[in-house]
């Protein structure tokens, strides 16, 4: 199983990006797909999660109203609007709880002020 993130980049404050995560291979053992991020010097944090089955998605309080998680079969997306410099981080997808074998390279998001 591989989880591959893409879609990051450099954007000005107030801009938008759409991140994608593709799950490839067989044996992914969780119904949950989530986005995490890690900013320089900070711990990795859970940003959003899609559980499916009619259960509401989880969105971190500081990004609520700006970020939206969506899912399409083996892909999960993170639409990020009204980006702020504090959103600068490497973004990763994984399950909940995260499994070490699923951590990929992540995708860098840099928001300039």
Tab-separated table of C-alpha atoms in Angstrom:
chain	number	residue	atom	x	y	z
A	1	UNK	CA	0.000	0.000	0.000
A	2	UNK	CA	1.204	3.484	-0.871
A	3	UNK	CA	-0.311	6.831	-0.041
A	4	UNK	CA	0.948	9.556	-2.365
A	5	UNK	CA	0.215	13.214	-1.721
A	6	UNK	CA	0.262	15.956	-4.352
A	7	UNK	CA	-1.002	19.438	-5.058
A	8	UNK	CA	1.097	21.547	-2.731
A	9	UNK	CA	2.892	24.700	-3.738
A	10	UNK	CA	3.606	28.325	-2.995
A	11	UNK	CA	0.597	30.598	-2.725
A	12	UNK	CA	-0.079	34.081	-1.419
A	13	UNK	CA	-2.120	34.674	1.687
A	14	UNK	CA	-5.805	34.392	0.814
A	15	UNK	CA	-5.145	31.959	-2.014
A	16	UNK	CA	-6.329	28.395	-2.525
A	17	UNK	CA	-4.837	24.986	-3.117
A	18	UNK	CA	-6.327	21.539	-3.571
A	19	UNK	CA	-4.355	18.616	-2.219
A	20	UNK	CA	-4.845	15.062	-3.421
A	21	UNK	CA	-3.903	11.759	-1.847
A	22	UNK	CA	-4.046	8.550	-3.825
A	23	UNK	CA	-4.116	5.166	-2.128
A	24	UNK	CA	-2.584	2.507	-4.311
A	25	UNK	CA	-2.088	-1.198	-3.770
A	26	UNK	CA	-4.277	-3.556	-1.804
A	27	UNK	CA	-4.586	-4.073	1.894
A	28	UNK	CA	-5.349	-0.581	3.142
A	29	UNK	CA	-7.040	-1.595	6.345
A	30	UNK	CA	-8.933	1.498	7.440
A	31	UNK	CA	-12.164	3.230	6.429
A	32	UNK	CA	-10.686	6.496	7.619
A	33	UNK	CA	-8.587	8.748	5.427
A	34	UNK	CA	-7.154	11.822	7.045
A	35	UNK	CA	-4.907	14.793	6.384
A	36	UNK	CA	-2.160	15.761	8.794
A	37	UNK	CA	0.339	18.581	8.660
A	38	UNK	CA	3.662	19.355	10.232
A	39	UNK	CA	5.029	22.872	10.382
A	40	UNK	CA	8.731	23.551	11.020
A	41	UNK	CA	9.567	23.032	14.682
A	42	UNK	CA	6.080	21.770	15.508
A	43	UNK	CA	4.487	18.394	16.039
A	44	UNK	CA	2.401	16.782	13.374
A	45	UNK	CA	-1.314	17.552	13.805
A	46	UNK	CA	-4.543	16.133	12.447
A	47	UNK	CA	-6.195	18.605	10.089
A	48	UNK	CA	-9.178	16.759	8.636
A	49	UNK	CA	-10.609	13.273	8.421
A	50	UNK	CA	-13.145	11.448	6.292
A	51	UNK	CA	-14.741	8.450	7.932
A	52	UNK	CA	-17.542	7.693	5.493
A	53	UNK	CA	-20.762	5.864	6.261
A	54	UNK	CA	-22.648	9.084	6.929
A	55	UNK	CA	-20.385	10.103	9.805
A	56	UNK	CA	-19.568	13.832	9.675
A	57	UNK	CA	-16.076	14.748	8.609
A	58	UNK	CA	-13.660	16.101	11.184
A	59	UNK	CA	-12.058	19.506	10.596
A	60	UNK	CA	-9.498	21.119	12.886
A	61	UNK	CA	-10.937	24.181	14.570
A	62	UNK	CA	-8.349	26.614	13.227
A	63	UNK	CA	-9.152	25.681	9.618
A	64	UNK	CA	-12.906	25.225	9.926
A	65	UNK	CA	-14.719	27.221	7.283
A	66	UNK	CA	-11.594	27.386	5.120
A	67	UNK	CA	-10.659	23.731	4.515
A	68	UNK	CA	-12.903	20.988	3.143
A	69	UNK	CA	-12.136	17.285	2.964
A	70	UNK	CA	-13.727	15.087	0.336
A	71	UNK	CA	-13.266	11.567	-0.865
A	72	UNK	CA	-13.681	9.615	-4.074
A	73	UNK	CA	-12.989	5.897	-3.766
A	74	UNK	CA	-9.233	5.562	-3.290
A	75	UNK	CA	-8.568	9.308	-3.303
A	76	UNK	CA	-8.995	11.912	-0.627
A	77	UNK	CA	-8.813	15.637	-1.265
A	78	UNK	CA	-8.232	18.697	0.869
A	79	UNK	CA	-9.587	21.926	-0.569
A	80	UNK	CA	-7.852	24.793	1.178
A	81	UNK	CA	-9.229	28.301	0.750
A	82	UNK	CA	-8.357	31.618	2.384
A	83	UNK	CA	-4.916	30.280	3.176
A	84	UNK	CA	-2.885	31.944	5.886
A	85	UNK	CA	0.874	31.957	6.526
A	86	UNK	CA	0.269	29.761	9.578
A	87	UNK	CA	-1.022	27.035	7.241
A	88	UNK	CA	2.514	26.618	5.928
A	89	UNK	CA	3.517	23.003	6.538
A	90	UNK	CA	4.130	19.653	4.926
A	91	UNK	CA	0.786	17.930	4.479
A	92	UNK	CA	0.408	14.169	4.694
A	93	UNK	CA	-2.420	11.688	4.395
A	94	UNK	CA	-2.804	8.600	6.545
A	95	UNK	CA	-5.420	6.727	8.515
A	96	UNK	CA	-6.554	7.256	12.101
A	97	UNK	CA	-4.638	6.236	14.076
A	98	UNK	CA	-1.800	6.880	11.660
A	99	UNK	CA	0.323	3.911	10.699
A	100	UNK	CA	4.037	4.365	10.228
A	101	UNK	CA	4.089	2.330	7.051
A	102	UNK	CA	1.608	4.715	5.423
A	103	UNK	CA	3.588	7.928	5.880
A	104	UNK	CA	4.636	9.228	2.479
A	105	UNK	CA	6.768	12.165	1.411
A	106	UNK	CA	3.976	14.625	1.949
A	107	UNK	CA	3.387	17.738	-0.083
A	108	UNK	CA	4.765	21.139	0.886
A	109	UNK	CA	2.359	24.040	1.253
A	110	UNK	CA	3.909	27.464	1.649
A	111	UNK	CA	1.748	30.536	2.166
A	112	UNK	CA	3.438	33.889	1.813
A	113	UNK	CA	2.149	37.000	3.551
